[in-house]
Amino acid sequence: AGHMKARRPQRERKEQQLEQSEEQEKANDEVQEEEKEAEGESKWLKKKKEGLSAGESEKEKRQEKKKETKEIEEALVKEVEKEIEREVEKEFEKEVIEEKNIEAGRLEGCLTHEVEQQRKRSKWIK
């Protein structure tokens, strides 16, 4: 029976070693797979940097131009809107000033009338 006990740990050790080496192989395979993917990506990036096929780069240029044009248009629209806002404010200020002047004129007219009435009354009193 003592003989069997000695073998069992040895067998277990071998199984453990096998499992470890299998796990190590799996890990190595995964690393290699990741390296291949990374290499593929770097090749793709290199191609992209060297310049894509003429059609794709033209398409990108057109899209870039469209984007720039759109940004310029938006900036112009904002500028025009600001200008319109300024003009509207100026017009509004003019109207406010005009209304104040009209109101001042009315008040002045009323006061003048009131003063004249007072003079007439004071003449009657005297």
XYZ file of N, CA and C in Angstrom:
378
model
N 0.830 -1.197 0.000
C 0.000 0.000 0.000
C 0.861 1.242 0.000
N 2.007 1.219 0.710
C 2.925 2.342 0.750
C 3.490 2.630 -0.616
N 3.590 1.581 -1.422
C 4.106 1.704 -2.774
C 3.180 2.556 -3.647
N 1.867 2.418 -3.496
C 0.873 3.137 -4.293
C 0.878 4.628 -3.947
N 1.066 4.901 -2.676
C 1.049 6.295 -2.228
C 2.159 7.095 -2.895
N 3.308 6.500 -3.069
C 4.445 7.190 -3.665
C 4.173 7.518 -5.123
N 3.495 6.652 -5.829
C 3.222 6.873 -7.254
C 2.157 7.939 -7.484
N 1.177 7.958 -6.625
C 0.047 8.860 -6.831
C 0.501 10.325 -6.898
N 1.279 10.817 -5.946
C 1.725 12.214 -6.041
C 2.519 12.453 -7.320
N 3.292 11.459 -7.747
C 4.086 11.607 -8.967
C 3.155 11.766 -10.171
N 2.112 10.936 -10.235
C 1.149 11.011 -11.330
C 0.444 12.368 -11.295
N 0.048 12.784 -10.097
C -0.620 14.081 -9.955
C 0.304 15.207 -10.403
N 1.583 15.084 -10.052
C 2.553 16.092 -10.467
C 2.636 16.153 -11.988
N 2.672 14.985 -12.630
C 2.752 14.936 -14.097
C 1.508 15.561 -14.712
N 0.336 15.238 -14.157
C -0.914 15.806 -14.672
C -0.903 17.328 -14.521
N -0.431 17.782 -13.369
C -0.339 19.226 -13.129
C 0.586 19.873 -14.152
N 1.731 19.239 -14.381
C 2.686 19.772 -15.355
C 2.058 19.823 -16.741
N 1.309 18.768 -17.100
C 0.633 18.736 -18.396
C -0.362 19.886 -18.503
N -1.168 20.038 -17.460
C -2.156 21.115 -17.458
C -1.468 22.473 -17.588
N -0.390 22.645 -16.828
C 0.335 23.919 -16.878
C 0.893 24.167 -18.272
N 1.461 23.129 -18.880
C 2.046 23.330 -20.210
C 0.943 23.607 -21.232
N -0.231 22.970 -21.068
C -1.358 23.255 -21.965
C -1.816 24.705 -21.800
N -1.915 25.141 -20.547
C -2.308 26.532 -20.282
C -1.280 27.494 -20.867
N -0.016 27.140 -20.726
C 1.063 27.976 -21.259
C 0.943 28.071 -22.780
N 0.664 26.919 -23.419
C 0.500 26.905 -24.882
C -0.656 27.795 -25.298
N -1.781 27.665 -24.571
C -2.951 28.497 -24.871
C -2.584 29.973 -24.778
N -1.903 30.318 -23.697
C -1.504 31.714 -23.483
C -0.591 32.175 -24.615
N 0.364 31.318 -25.005
C 1.269 31.657 -26.108
C 0.495 31.863 -27.402
N -0.472 30.961 -27.666
C -1.294 31.085 -28.873
C -2.042 32.417 -28.875
N -2.610 32.759 -27.718
C -3.356 34.018 -27.618
C -2.442 35.206 -27.879
N -1.244 35.156 -27.309
C -0.283 36.248 -27.506
C 0.062 36.362 -28.985
N 0.326 35.207 -29.619
C 0.661 35.220 -31.052
C -0.499 35.783 -31.865
N -1.716 35.387 -31.502
C -2.909 35.863 -32.202
C -3.008 37.386 -32.080
N -2.798 37.884 -30.856
C -2.851 39.333 -30.625
C -1.762 40.049 -31.413
N -0.574 39.435 -31.466
C 0.526 40.041 -32.223
C 0.171 40.117 -33.702
N -0.450 39.038 -34.215
C -0.866 39.035 -35.629
C -1.864 40.155 -35.888
N -2.840 40.287 -34.986
C -3.842 41.338 -35.141
C -3.185 42.709 -35.112
N -2.282 42.893 -34.158
C -1.589 44.180 -34.038
C -0.779 44.456 -35.301
N -0.125 43.409 -35.806
C 0.669 43.555 -37.027
C -0.247 43.937 -38.190
N -1.407 43.270 -38.248
C -2.389 43.587 -39.288
C -2.832 45.035 -39.200
N -3.076 45.483 -37.970
C -3.501 46.872 -37.770
C -2.401 47.836 -38.184
N -1.149 47.485 -37.838
C -0.058 48.400 -38.185
C 0.124 48.444 -39.703
N -0.070 47.301 -40.382
C -0.002 47.300 -41.852
C -1.093 48.200 -42.410
N -2.281 48.089 -41.828
C -3.410 48.905 -42.285
C -3.097 50.388 -42.077
N -2.540 50.699 -40.892
C -2.184 52.089 -40.608
C -1.128 52.591 -41.583
N -0.149 51.719 -41.862
C 0.919 52.095 -42.789
C 0.312 52.426 -44.159
N -0.602 51.557 -44.624
C -1.272 51.800 -45.908
C -2.009 53.124 -45.866
N -2.691 53.342 -44.762
C -3.476 54.571 -44.613
C -2.550 55.783 -44.675
N -1.400 55.689 -44.000
C -0.448 56.802 -43.992
C 0.159 57.018 -45.369
N 0.496 55.920 -46.045
C 1.104 56.040 -47.374
C 0.125 56.659 -48.357
N -1.104 56.650 -47.999
C -2.118 57.201 -48.886
C -2.957 56.063 -49.409
N -4.235 56.187 -49.245
C -5.142 55.146 -49.677
C -5.230 55.165 -51.191
N -6.049 54.286 -51.715
C -6.253 54.299 -53.160
C -6.812 55.670 -53.530
N -6.557 56.101 -54.744
C -6.917 57.459 -55.178
C -8.383 57.770 -54.894
N -9.260 56.820 -55.159
C -10.696 57.043 -54.959
C -11.025 57.368 -53.521
N -10.445 56.606 -52.603
C -10.744 56.821 -51.190
C -10.195 58.161 -50.706
N -8.967 58.493 -51.132
C -8.392 59.759 -50.663
C -9.162 60.942 -51.258
N -9.620 60.797 -52.507
C -10.435 61.863 -53.118
C -11.732 62.040 -52.333
N -12.326 60.901 -51.988
C -13.578 60.933 -51.227
C -13.349 61.644 -49.895
N -12.232 61.305 -49.234
C -11.911 61.952 -47.954
C -11.713 63.452 -48.138
N -11.021 63.822 -49.225
C -10.788 65.252 -49.496
C -12.119 65.970 -49.689
N -13.030 65.334 -50.465
C -14.341 65.947 -50.706
C -15.103 66.115 -49.395
N -15.048 65.070 -48.557
C -15.748 65.146 -47.269
C -15.147 66.251 -46.401
N -13.825 66.372 -46.424
C -13.138 67.404 -45.648
C -13.563 68.785 -46.148
N -13.605 68.943 -47.485
C -14.030 70.210 -48.092
C -15.460 70.536 -47.675
N -16.343 69.521 -47.757
C -17.741 69.719 -47.367
C -17.817 70.200 -45.929
N -17.028 69.558 -45.064
C -17.026 69.900 -43.645
C -16.570 71.346 -43.460
N -15.471 71.714 -44.151
C -14.955 73.090 -44.059
C -16.003 74.080 -44.547
N -16.613 73.762 -45.701
C -17.625 74.643 -46.277
C -18.774 74.828 -45.298
N -19.217 73.723 -44.705
C -20.323 73.786 -43.754
C -19.953 74.665 -42.562
N -18.715 74.498 -42.062
C -18.265 75.303 -40.918
C -18.232 76.781 -41.280
N -17.748 77.092 -42.488
C -17.692 78.487 -42.944
C -19.104 79.048 -43.045
N -20.020 78.248 -43.649
C -21.410 78.700 -43.782
C -22.019 78.987 -42.417
N -21.784 78.076 -41.465
C -22.337 78.268 -40.124
C -21.778 79.537 -39.485
N -20.483 79.775 -39.673
C -19.861 80.978 -39.110
C -20.475 82.230 -39.732
N -20.686 82.190 -41.060
C -21.287 83.337 -41.748
C -22.708 83.580 -41.258
N -23.467 82.500 -41.130
C -24.848 82.630 -40.657
C -24.861 83.276 -39.275
N -23.967 82.827 -38.392
C -23.898 83.406 -37.043
C -23.566 84.888 -37.119
N -22.613 85.243 -37.994
C -22.196 86.639 -38.141
C -23.368 87.483 -38.633
N -24.086 86.964 -39.636
C -25.241 87.690 -40.185
C -26.315 87.847 -39.110
N -26.551 86.771 -38.349
C -27.549 86.849 -37.277
C -27.169 87.920 -36.258
N -25.874 87.983 -35.904
C -25.412 89.004 -34.957
C -25.654 90.396 -35.531
N -25.330 90.569 -36.819
C -25.496 91.865 -37.483
C -26.968 92.273 -37.475
N -27.843 91.318 -37.802
C -29.285 91.595 -37.798
C -29.725 92.000 -36.392
N -29.237 91.259 -35.400
C -29.575 91.558 -34.005
C -29.162 92.986 -33.650
N -27.945 93.376 -34.075
C -27.461 94.742 -33.800
C -28.377 95.778 -34.453
N -28.749 95.516 -35.715
C -29.620 96.452 -36.434
C -30.977 96.572 -35.743
N -31.522 95.414 -35.328
C -32.816 95.413 -34.641
C -32.712 96.220 -33.348
N -31.608 96.022 -32.605
C -31.411 96.778 -31.362
C -31.338 98.276 -31.643
N -30.617 98.651 -32.715
C -30.506 100.077 -33.070
C -31.888 100.647 -33.374
N -32.671 99.906 -34.196
C -34.015 100.360 -34.552
C -34.871 100.515 -33.297
N -34.764 99.514 -32.415
C -35.541 99.539 -31.177
C -35.169 100.770 -30.352
N -33.850 101.029 -30.234
C -33.391 102.197 -29.482
C -33.930 103.483 -30.103
N -33.907 103.550 -31.451
C -34.434 104.742 -32.134
C -35.901 104.940 -31.784
N -36.672 103.832 -31.837
C -38.102 103.916 -31.531
C -38.325 104.369 -30.091
N -37.528 103.821 -29.173
C -37.667 104.191 -27.761
C -37.390 105.685 -27.592
N -36.307 106.160 -28.218
C -35.955 107.583 -28.129
C -37.075 108.434 -28.724
N -37.596 107.992 -29.875
C -38.679 108.725 -30.540
C -39.898 108.817 -29.624
N -40.258 107.669 -29.024
C -41.411 107.645 -28.118
C -41.180 108.573 -26.929
N -39.959 108.571 -26.396
C -39.648 109.455 -25.264
C -39.798 110.912 -25.684
N -39.304 111.224 -26.893
C -39.412 112.601 -27.391
C -40.872 113.001 -27.562
N -41.679 112.079 -28.116
C -43.108 112.370 -28.304
C -43.761 112.613 -26.946
N -43.453 111.705 -25.999
C -44.010 111.825 -24.644
C -43.571 113.149 -24.003
N -42.296 113.497 -24.164
C -41.783 114.755 -23.613
C -42.514 115.931 -24.248
N -42.744 115.833 -25.549
C -43.470 116.894 -26.257
C -44.878 117.049 -25.712
N -45.556 115.919 -25.488
C -46.920 115.956 -24.941
C -46.919 116.607 -23.556
N -45.967 116.143 -22.713
C -45.888 116.700 -21.357
C -45.642 118.208 -21.409
N -44.734 118.590 -22.300
C -44.420 120.015 -22.433
C -45.667 120.788 -22.856
N -46.405 120.197 -23.799
C -47.648 120.834 -24.256
C -48.642 120.980 -23.116
N -48.792 119.924 -22.343
C -49.720 119.949 -21.204
C -49.296 121.009 -20.191
N -47.988 121.021 -19.883
C -47.484 121.987 -18.905
C -47.691 123.414 -19.401
N -47.385 123.637 -20.661
C -47.567 124.976 -21.237
C -49.026 125.392 -21.114
N -49.924 124.470 -21.454
C -51.361 124.742 -21.355
C -51.746 125.068 -19.912
N -51.212 124.258 -18.981
C -51.499 124.447 -17.552
C -51.001 125.820 -17.078
N -49.788 126.180 -17.497
C -49.218 127.478 -17.112
C -50.096 128.608 -17.658
N -50.533 128.469 -18.898
C -51.395 129.503 -19.489
C -52.700 129.621 -18.718
N -53.268 128.482 -18.353
C -54.508 128.486 -17.560
C -54.284 129.218 -16.231
N -53.150 128.935 -15.600
C -52.824 129.582 -14.322
C -52.744 131.097 -14.504
N -52.098 131.510 -15.585
C -51.960 132.956 -15.843
C -53.333 133.607 -15.994
N -54.192 132.934 -16.777
C -55.538 133.487 -17.001
C -56.276 133.618 -15.675
N -56.178 132.566 -14.848
C -56.863 132.589 -13.548
C -56.327 133.729 -12.669
N -54.979 133.828 -12.676
C -54.394 134.870 -11.826
C -54.812 136.259 -12.325
N -55.029 136.416 -13.636
C -55.490 137.704 -14.177
C -56.895 137.978 -13.676
N -57.716 136.918 -13.623
C -59.095 137.101 -13.163
C -59.138 137.462 -11.693
N -58.183 136.864 -10.960
C -58.167 137.129 -9.520
C -57.802 138.590 -9.269
N -56.828 139.110 -10.026
C -56.377 140.488 -9.810
C -57.390 141.495 -10.152
